[in-house]
Coordinates of N, CA and C in Angstrom, one line a residue:
V12 N 23.8 -26.3 -48.1 CA 23.7 -25.3 -49.7 C 25.4 -24.9 -49.6
L13 N 25.4 -24.7 -50.8 CA 26.8 -24.5 -51.7 C 26.8 -23.7 -52.6
I14 N 27.5 -22.7 -52.3 CA 28.0 -21.6 -53.5 C 29.3 -21.6 -53.9
V15 N 29.1 -21.4 -55.4 CA 30.6 -21.5 -56.0 C 30.6 -20.4 -57.0
R16 N 31.5 -19.7 -56.9 CA 31.9 -18.7 -57.7 C 33.1 -18.8 -58.4
D17 N 33.1 -18.4 -59.9 CA 33.9 -18.9 -60.8 C 34.7 -17.4 -60.6
I18 N 35.9 -17.5 -60.1 CA 37.0 -16.3 -60.1 C 38.3 -16.3 -61.2
T19 N 38.1 -17.3 -62.3 CA 38.8 -17.1 -63.2 C 39.3 -16.0 -63.7
D20 N 38.4 -15.3 -64.2 CA 38.5 -14.0 -64.9 C 39.4 -13.0 -63.6
R21 N 39.0 -12.8 -62.6 CA 39.9 -12.1 -61.5 C 41.4 -12.6 -61.3
K22 N 41.4 -13.9 -61.2 CA 42.8 -14.2 -61.2 C 43.6 -13.9 -62.8
Q23 N 43.0 -14.4 -63.5 CA 43.9 -13.8 -65.1 C 44.0 -12.4 -64.9
A24 N 43.1 -11.7 -64.5 CA 43.6 -10.1 -64.4 C 44.8 -9.8 -63.5
E25 N 44.7 -10.5 -62.4 CA 45.9 -10.4 -61.2 C 47.2 -10.9 -61.9
E26 N 46.9 -11.6 -62.6 CA 48.1 -12.4 -63.3 C 48.7 -11.5 -64.2
A27 N 47.7 -10.8 -64.8 CA 48.4 -9.6 -66.1 C 48.9 -8.6 -65.2
L28 N 48.2 -8.2 -64.5 CA 48.8 -7.0 -63.7 C 49.8 -7.0 -63.4
H29 N 50.3 -8.4 -62.6 CA 51.6 -8.8 -62.0 C 52.5 -8.8 -62.8
Q30 N 52.3 -9.2 -64.1 CA 53.4 -9.4 -65.6 C 53.4 -7.8 -65.9
S31 N 52.6 -7.2 -65.6 CA 52.7 -5.6 -66.3 C 53.8 -5.1 -65.4
E32 N 53.5 -5.2 -64.0 CA 54.6 -4.8 -63.3 C 55.8 -5.1 -63.3
E33 N 56.0 -6.6 -63.4 CA 57.2 -7.1 -63.8 C 58.0 -6.5 -65.0
R34 N 57.1 -6.4 -65.9 CA 57.7 -5.5 -67.4 C 58.2 -4.2 -67.0
F35 N 57.3 -3.4 -66.5 CA 57.6 -2.1 -66.3 C 59.2 -2.0 -65.2
K36 N 59.1 -2.9 -64.2 CA 60.5 -3.0 -63.3 C 61.8 -3.3 -64.2
E37 N 61.6 -4.3 -65.1 CA 62.6 -5.0 -66.0 C 62.8 -3.7 -66.8
L38 N 62.0 -3.1 -67.5 CA 62.6 -2.1 -68.5 C 63.0 -1.1 -67.8
A39 N 62.5 -0.6 -66.5 CA 63.3 0.7 -65.9 C 64.3 0.0 -65.5
Q40 N 64.8 -0.9 -65.1 CA 66.2 -1.4 -64.7 C 67.4 -1.8 -66.1
L41 N 66.9 -1.7 -67.2 CA 67.5 -1.7 -68.4 C 68.1 -0.4 -69.1
L42 N 67.4 0.8 -68.6 CA 67.3 2.0 -69.3 C 68.8 2.5 -68.9
P43 N 69.6 3.2 -69.7 CA 70.7 3.7 -69.3 C 70.8 4.8 -68.3
E44 N 69.7 5.5 -68.3 CA 69.7 6.7 -67.4 C 68.6 6.4 -66.1
T45 N 68.9 7.3 -65.1 CA 68.1 7.3 -63.9 C 66.6 7.4 -64.3
I46 N 66.0 6.3 -63.6 CA 64.5 6.4 -63.4 C 64.1 6.6 -62.1
F47 N 63.0 7.6 -61.6 CA 62.8 7.9 -60.5 C 61.4 8.0 -60.2
E48 N 60.9 8.0 -59.2 CA 59.6 8.4 -58.7 C 59.5 9.1 -57.4
I49 N 59.2 10.2 -57.0 CA 58.9 10.6 -56.0 C 57.5 10.9 -55.1
D50 N 57.1 11.0 -54.3 CA 56.1 11.7 -53.8 C 55.7 13.2 -53.4
L51 N 54.8 13.5 -53.4 CA 54.7 15.2 -52.7 C 55.3 15.7 -52.0
E52 N 56.0 15.1 -50.8 CA 57.1 15.6 -50.0 C 58.5 15.5 -50.7
A53 N 58.6 15.0 -52.1 CA 60.0 14.9 -52.7 C 61.0 13.6 -52.1
S54 N 60.1 12.7 -51.4 CA 61.0 11.6 -51.1 C 60.9 10.5 -52.2
I55 N 61.7 10.1 -52.5 CA 62.1 9.1 -53.4 C 61.5 7.7 -53.3
T56 N 60.4 7.2 -54.1 CA 59.6 6.1 -53.7 C 60.1 5.2 -54.6
F57 N 60.6 5.4 -56.0 CA 61.4 4.2 -56.8 C 62.5 4.9 -57.6
V58 N 63.5 3.8 -57.9 CA 64.4 4.3 -58.5 C 65.2 3.1 -59.0
N59 N 65.6 3.3 -60.4 CA 66.2 2.1 -61.0 C 67.8 1.8 -60.9
R60 N 68.5 0.8 -61.0 CA 69.9 0.5 -60.5 C 70.8 1.8 -61.3
K61 N 70.4 2.6 -62.2 CA 71.3 3.6 -62.5 C 71.4 4.5 -61.5
A62 N 70.5 4.8 -60.7 CA 70.2 5.8 -59.7 C 71.4 5.5 -58.7
F63 N 72.0 4.2 -58.5 CA 72.8 4.3 -57.5 C 74.1 4.4 -58.3
E64 N 74.4 3.9 -59.4 CA 75.8 4.4 -59.9 C 75.9 5.8 -60.2
H65 N 74.7 6.7 -60.7 CA 74.9 7.8 -60.7 C 75.3 8.9 -59.4
F66 N 74.7 8.4 -58.5 CA 74.6 9.1 -57.4 C 75.3 8.4 -56.0
G67 N 75.8 7.5 -56.0 CA 76.5 6.8 -55.1 C 75.9 6.4 -53.8
Y68 N 74.6 6.1 -54.1 CA 74.1 5.7 -52.8 C 73.4 4.4 -53.0
T69 N 73.4 3.6 -52.2 CA 73.2 2.2 -51.7 C 72.0 2.1 -51.5
Q70 N 71.3 0.4 -51.7 CA 70.0 0.3 -51.6 C 69.5 0.5 -50.3
Q71 N 70.4 0.3 -49.2 CA 70.3 0.5 -47.7 C 69.8 1.7 -47.6
D72 N 70.6 3.0 -48.1 CA 70.1 4.5 -48.4 C 68.8 4.5 -48.6
F73 N 68.4 4.1 -49.7 CA 67.1 4.2 -50.4 C 66.2 3.6 -49.3
D74 N 66.4 2.5 -49.1 CA 65.7 1.9 -47.8 C 65.1 2.7 -46.6
Q75 N 66.4 3.6 -46.5 CA 66.2 4.4 -45.0 C 65.4 5.8 -45.4
G76 N 65.2 6.0 -46.6 CA 64.6 7.1 -47.0 C 65.5 8.4 -47.8
L77 N 65.3 8.8 -48.8 CA 65.9 9.7 -49.4 C 65.3 10.8 -50.2
N78 N 65.7 12.3 -49.9 CA 64.8 13.2 -50.6 C 65.6 13.6 -51.7
A79 N 64.7 13.7 -52.9 CA 65.4 14.2 -53.8 C 65.8 15.4 -54.2
L80 N 65.4 16.4 -53.4 CA 66.0 17.7 -53.3 C 67.4 17.8 -52.7
D81 N 67.7 16.6 -51.8 CA 69.0 16.4 -51.2 C 70.3 16.1 -52.5
M82 N 69.7 15.8 -53.8 CA 70.5 15.4 -54.6 C 70.8 16.5 -55.6
I83 N 70.1 17.5 -55.2 CA 70.4 18.5 -56.3 C 71.3 20.0 -55.2
V84 N 72.2 20.5 -55.8 CA 73.0 21.3 -55.4 C 72.0 22.5 -54.6
P85 N 72.4 23.1 -53.5 CA 71.6 24.0 -52.7 C 71.2 25.1 -53.6
D86 N 72.0 25.5 -54.7 CA 71.8 26.8 -55.3 C 70.5 26.5 -56.3
D87 N 70.4 25.2 -56.6 CA 69.4 25.1 -57.7 C 68.1 24.4 -56.9
R88 N 68.1 24.2 -55.5 CA 67.2 23.9 -55.1 C 65.6 24.5 -55.1
K89 N 65.8 25.6 -55.1 CA 64.4 26.6 -55.0 C 64.0 26.6 -56.3
R90 N 64.8 26.6 -57.3 CA 64.0 26.4 -58.9 C 63.4 25.3 -58.7
A91 N 64.3 24.1 -58.2 CA 63.6 22.7 -58.6 C 62.4 22.7 -57.9
M92 N 62.3 23.2 -56.3 CA 60.8 23.3 -55.8 C 59.8 23.8 -56.7
A93 N 60.3 25.3 -57.3 CA 59.3 25.9 -58.3 C 58.8 25.0 -59.5
N94 N 60.0 24.4 -60.0 CA 59.6 23.8 -61.2 C 58.6 22.6 -60.7
I95 N 58.7 21.7 -59.6 CA 57.9 20.9 -59.2 C 56.7 21.0 -58.9
A96 N 56.2 22.3 -58.3 CA 54.9 22.7 -58.1 C 54.2 23.0 -59.8
Q97 N 54.9 23.5 -60.5 CA 54.5 23.9 -61.8 C 54.1 22.4 -62.5
I98 N 54.9 21.7 -62.2 CA 54.7 20.0 -62.9 C 53.5 19.7 -62.1
L99 N 53.5 19.9 -61.1 CA 52.2 19.1 -60.1 C 50.8 20.0 -60.6
S100 N 50.9 21.0 -61.1 CA 49.7 22.0 -61.2 C 49.4 21.4 -62.8
G101 N 50.2 20.6 -63.3 CA 49.7 20.4 -64.7 C 50.5 21.2 -66.2
K102 N 51.5 21.5 -65.6 CA 52.4 22.4 -66.7 C 53.0 21.7 -67.1
D103 N 53.8 21.4 -68.6 CA 54.8 20.7 -69.2 C 56.0 21.7 -69.1
I104 N 56.9 21.7 -68.3 CA 58.2 22.6 -68.2 C 59.3 21.8 -69.1
G105 N 59.0 20.5 -69.9 CA 60.1 20.2 -70.5 C 61.3 19.6 -69.5
L106 N 62.6 19.7 -70.5 CA 63.9 19.3 -70.0 C 64.3 20.6 -69.0
N107 N 65.1 20.5 -67.7 CA 65.7 21.0 -67.1 C 67.1 20.8 -66.8
E108 N 68.1 21.8 -66.7 CA 69.3 21.3 -66.3 C 69.7 22.2 -64.7
Y109 N 70.1 20.9 -64.1 CA 70.7 21.2 -62.7 C 72.0 20.5 -62.5
T110 N 72.4 20.8 -61.0 CA 73.7 20.5 -60.9 C 73.5 19.4 -59.8
A111 N 73.8 18.2 -60.2 CA 73.1 17.1 -59.2 C 74.3 16.7 -58.4
L112 N 74.0 16.4 -57.2 CA 75.0 16.2 -55.8 C 75.2 14.8 -55.7
R113 N 75.9 14.2 -55.5 CA 76.3 12.6 -55.4 C 76.3 12.6 -53.7
K114 N 76.5 11.4 -53.1 CA 76.4 11.2 -51.7 C 77.8 11.7 -51.2
D115 N 78.8 11.3 -52.0 CA 80.2 11.6 -51.6 C 80.7 13.6 -52.1
G116 N 79.7 14.1 -52.4 CA 79.9 15.6 -52.3 C 80.2 16.0 -53.6
T117 N 80.5 15.2 -54.7 CA 81.0 15.5 -56.0 C 79.6 15.8 -56.8
T118 N 79.8 16.6 -57.8 CA 78.9 17.0 -58.3 C 78.6 16.8 -60.1
F119 N 77.5 16.7 -60.9 CA 77.7 16.5 -62.3 C 76.5 17.6 -62.8
P120 N 76.7 17.6 -64.2 CA 75.6 18.3 -64.6 C 74.5 17.1 -65.1
A121 N 73.2 17.5 -65.1 CA 71.8 16.7 -65.0 C 71.1 17.8 -65.9
M122 N 70.5 16.5 -66.8 CA 69.1 17.3 -67.3 C 68.0 16.2 -66.6
I123 N 66.9 16.9 -66.3 CA 65.7 16.3 -65.5 C 64.3 16.4 -66.5
H124 N 63.5 15.4 -66.6 CA 62.3 15.4 -67.2 C 61.5 15.0 -66.2
S125 N 60.3 15.2 -66.1 CA 59.0 14.4 -65.0 C 57.9 14.9 -65.5
A126 N 56.9 14.2 -64.9 CA 55.2 14.3 -65.1 C 54.9 13.8 -64.0
P127 N 53.7 14.5 -63.5 CA 53.0 14.1 -62.4 C 52.2 12.7 -62.5
I128 N 52.3 12.2 -61.3 CA 51.7 10.7 -61.4 C 50.2 10.9 -60.8
I129 N 49.4 10.8 -61.4 CA 47.6 11.2 -60.9 C 47.0 9.9 -60.4
H130 N 46.6 10.0 -59.5 CA 45.5 8.7 -58.9 C 44.3 9.8 -58.5
N131 N 43.1 9.2 -58.9 CA 41.7 9.8 -58.6 C 41.7 11.0 -59.0
G132 N 42.3 11.5 -60.4 CA 42.2 13.0 -60.5 C 43.2 13.7 -59.6
R133 N 43.8 13.3 -59.0 CA 44.7 14.3 -58.2 C 46.4 13.8 -58.4
P134 N 47.3 14.8 -58.4 CA 48.5 14.6 -58.5 C 49.1 13.8 -56.9
T135 N 49.7 12.6 -57.2 CA 50.2 12.1 -55.9 C 51.9 12.0 -55.6
G136 N 52.5 12.8 -56.9 CA 53.8 12.9 -56.9 C 54.5 12.9 -58.6
L137 N 55.6 12.5 -58.7 CA 56.2 12.8 -59.9 C 57.2 11.5 -60.3
R138 N 56.8 11.5 -61.5 CA 57.8 10.4 -62.2 C 58.5 10.8 -63.3
G139 N 59.9 10.8 -63.4 CA 60.7 11.2 -64.5 C 62.0 10.4 -64.8
F140 N 62.8 10.7 -65.5 CA 64.4 10.5 -65.7 C 65.2 11.5 -65.9
I141 N 66.7 11.1 -65.4 CA 67.6 12.0 -65.4 C 68.5 11.7 -66.3
I142 N 69.4 12.4 -67.1 CA 70.3 12.3 -67.7 C 71.6 12.8 -67.3
D143 N 72.5 12.3 -66.9 CA 73.9 12.6 -67.1 C 74.5 13.3 -68.1
M144 N 74.8 14.6 -67.9 CA 75.1 15.3 -69.2 C 76.8 15.4 -69.0
S145 N 77.7 14.6 -68.2 CA 79.1 15.0 -67.8 C 79.8 14.7 -69.3
E146 N 79.5 13.6 -69.8 CA 80.5 13.3 -71.0 C 79.9 14.4 -72.4
T147 N 78.6 14.7 -72.1 CA 78.1 15.8 -73.4 C 78.9 17.1 -73.0
K148 N 79.0 17.6 -71.9 CA 79.7 18.5 -71.5 C 81.0 18.7 -71.8
H149 N 82.0 17.3 -71.5 CA 83.1 17.1 -71.8 C 83.3 17.5 -73.2
L150 N 82.5 17.0 -74.2 CA 82.7 16.8 -75.7 C 82.3 18.0 -76.2
Q151 N 81.6 19.0 -75.8 CA 81.4 20.2 -76.0 C 82.5 20.8 -75.5
S152 N 83.2 21.0 -74.7 CA 84.4 21.6 -74.2 C 85.5 21.2 -75.1
Q153 N 85.3 20.1 -75.5 CA 86.5 19.8 -76.5 C 86.5 20.3 -77.6
L154 N 85.1 20.2 -78.0 CA 84.7 20.9 -79.3 C 85.1 22.1 -79.5
Q155 N 84.7 23.0 -78.4 CA 85.0 24.6 -78.5 C 86.5 24.8 -78.4
H156 N 87.1 24.0 -77.8 CA 88.6 24.0 -77.8 C 89.1 23.8 -79.2
A157 N 88.7 22.6 -79.9 CA 88.9 22.4 -81.4 C 88.6 23.5 -82.0
Q158 N 87.5 24.4 -82.1 CA 87.1 25.4 -83.0 C 88.1 26.9 -82.8
K159 N 88.4 26.9 -81.3 CA 89.4 27.9 -80.9 C 90.8 27.6 -81.7
M160 N 91.4 26.4 -81.7 CA 92.7 26.0 -82.2 C 92.5 26.1 -83.8
E161 N 91.2 25.7 -84.5 CA 90.9 25.9 -85.6 C 91.1 27.4 -86.1
A162 N 90.6 28.4 -85.4 CA 90.3 29.9 -85.6 C 91.9 30.3 -85.6
V163 N 92.6 29.8 -84.6 CA 94.0 30.4 -84.2 C 94.8 29.9 -85.5
G164 N 94.7 28.6 -85.9 CA 95.6 28.1 -87.2 C 94.8 29.1 -88.6
T165 N 93.7 29.5 -88.7 CA 93.5 30.2 -89.4 C 94.1 31.7 -89.6
L166 N 93.7 32.2 -88.5 CA 94.5 33.4 -88.3 C 95.9 33.6 -88.5
A167 N 96.7 32.6 -88.1 CA 98.4 32.2 -88.3 C 98.3 32.0 -89.7
G168 N 97.7 31.0 -90.8 CA 97.9 31.1 -92.1 C 97.7 32.4 -92.6
G169 N 96.7 33.2 -92.4 CA 96.3 34.6 -93.2 C 97.3 35.3 -92.8
V170 N 98.0 35.3 -91.7 CA 99.1 36.5 -91.2 C 100.3 36.0 -92.1
A171 N 100.5 34.6 -92.0 CA 101.6 34.2 -92.8 C 101.6 34.4 -94.2
H172 N 100.6 34.4 -94.8 CA 100.1 34.7 -96.0 C 100.4 36.0 -96.5
D173 N 99.8 37.0 -95.5 CA 100.4 38.4 -96.0 C 101.6 38.7 -95.7
F174 N 102.2 38.1 -94.8 CA 103.9 38.5 -94.5 C 104.5 38.0 -95.5
N175 N 104.0 36.8 -96.1 CA 104.7 36.2 -97.6 C 104.6 37.2 -98.6
N176 N 103.6 37.6 -98.8 CA 103.0 38.7 -99.9 C 104.2 39.9 -99.8
L177 N 104.3 40.6 -98.4 CA 105.4 41.5 -98.3 C 107.0 41.0 -98.8
L178 N 107.1 39.8 -98.3 CA 108.3 39.6 -98.6 C 108.5 39.0 -99.8
Q179 N 107.6 38.8 -100.6 CA 107.5 38.6 -102.2 C 108.0 39.8 -102.7
A180 N 107.4 41.1 -102.3 CA 107.9 42.3 -102.9 C 109.2 42.7 -102.8
V181 N 109.5 42.6 -101.5 CA 110.6 42.8 -100.9 C 112.0 41.8 -102.0
R182 N 111.4 40.8 -102.1 CA 112.5 39.7 -102.8 C 112.7 40.4 -104.4
G183 N 111.6 40.5 -104.8 CA 111.4 40.9 -106.3 C 112.1 42.5 -106.3
Y184 N 112.0 43.3 -105.7 CA 112.9 44.5 -105.8 C 114.4 43.9 -105.4
A185 N 114.6 43.3 -104.6 CA 116.1 42.8 -104.6 C 116.7 42.0 -105.7
Q186 N 115.9 41.4 -106.4 CA 116.3 40.8 -107.4 C 116.5 42.0 -108.6
L187 N 115.7 42.9 -108.9 CA 115.4 43.9 -109.7 C 117.2 44.7 -109.6
L188 N 117.3 44.8 -108.3 CA 118.6 45.6 -108.0 C 119.8 44.8 -108.3
I189 N 119.6 43.6 -108.1 CA 120.9 42.4 -108.3 C 121.3 42.6 -110.1
L190 N 120.1 42.7 -110.8 CA 120.1 42.9 -112.2 C 120.4 44.0 -112.6
D191 N 120.3 45.2 -112.0 CA 120.8 46.6 -112.4 C 122.1 47.0 -112.0
K192 N 123.1 46.0 -111.5 CA 124.3 46.6 -110.8 C 125.2 46.7 -111.8
D193 N 125.9 47.8 -112.3 CA 126.5 47.8 -113.4 C 128.0 48.3 -112.5

């Protein structure tokens, strides 16, 4: 007795799934910002290469286990936990700004957006991205400084113009007095 089963379709589906996973990983590695996934306890389950650059952790640190809340300054953690709960309940809260904490203790401003990971109709974690806002904040600071300097320049120009008007009146009267000397 011989039973033969054609598993070509299953093998093709497995190959398509493998290719899809590889494409996802390659795309995530190419992105210029941090991509992450966390479970319900906020343990990090996936990050792209940029996460290691932005936060200063190594692959070994990641393999030993990292908690996402440890990468936010203590003052922002309570708000982050409340936002995680809202996202897991299905609410879209958009971008949120936090102060991120690197392994060496330094901080940087970050914008974070995440969405729930749903399996069998239930949330099992979060997936999202983190944008390092350091350069943007620096440029905003420079722009504000330039605007202040422009305002001071405008004020100085206005004062100089008004002072020049007063001097012109004094000069005009002085020239009239010179003409009128007998």
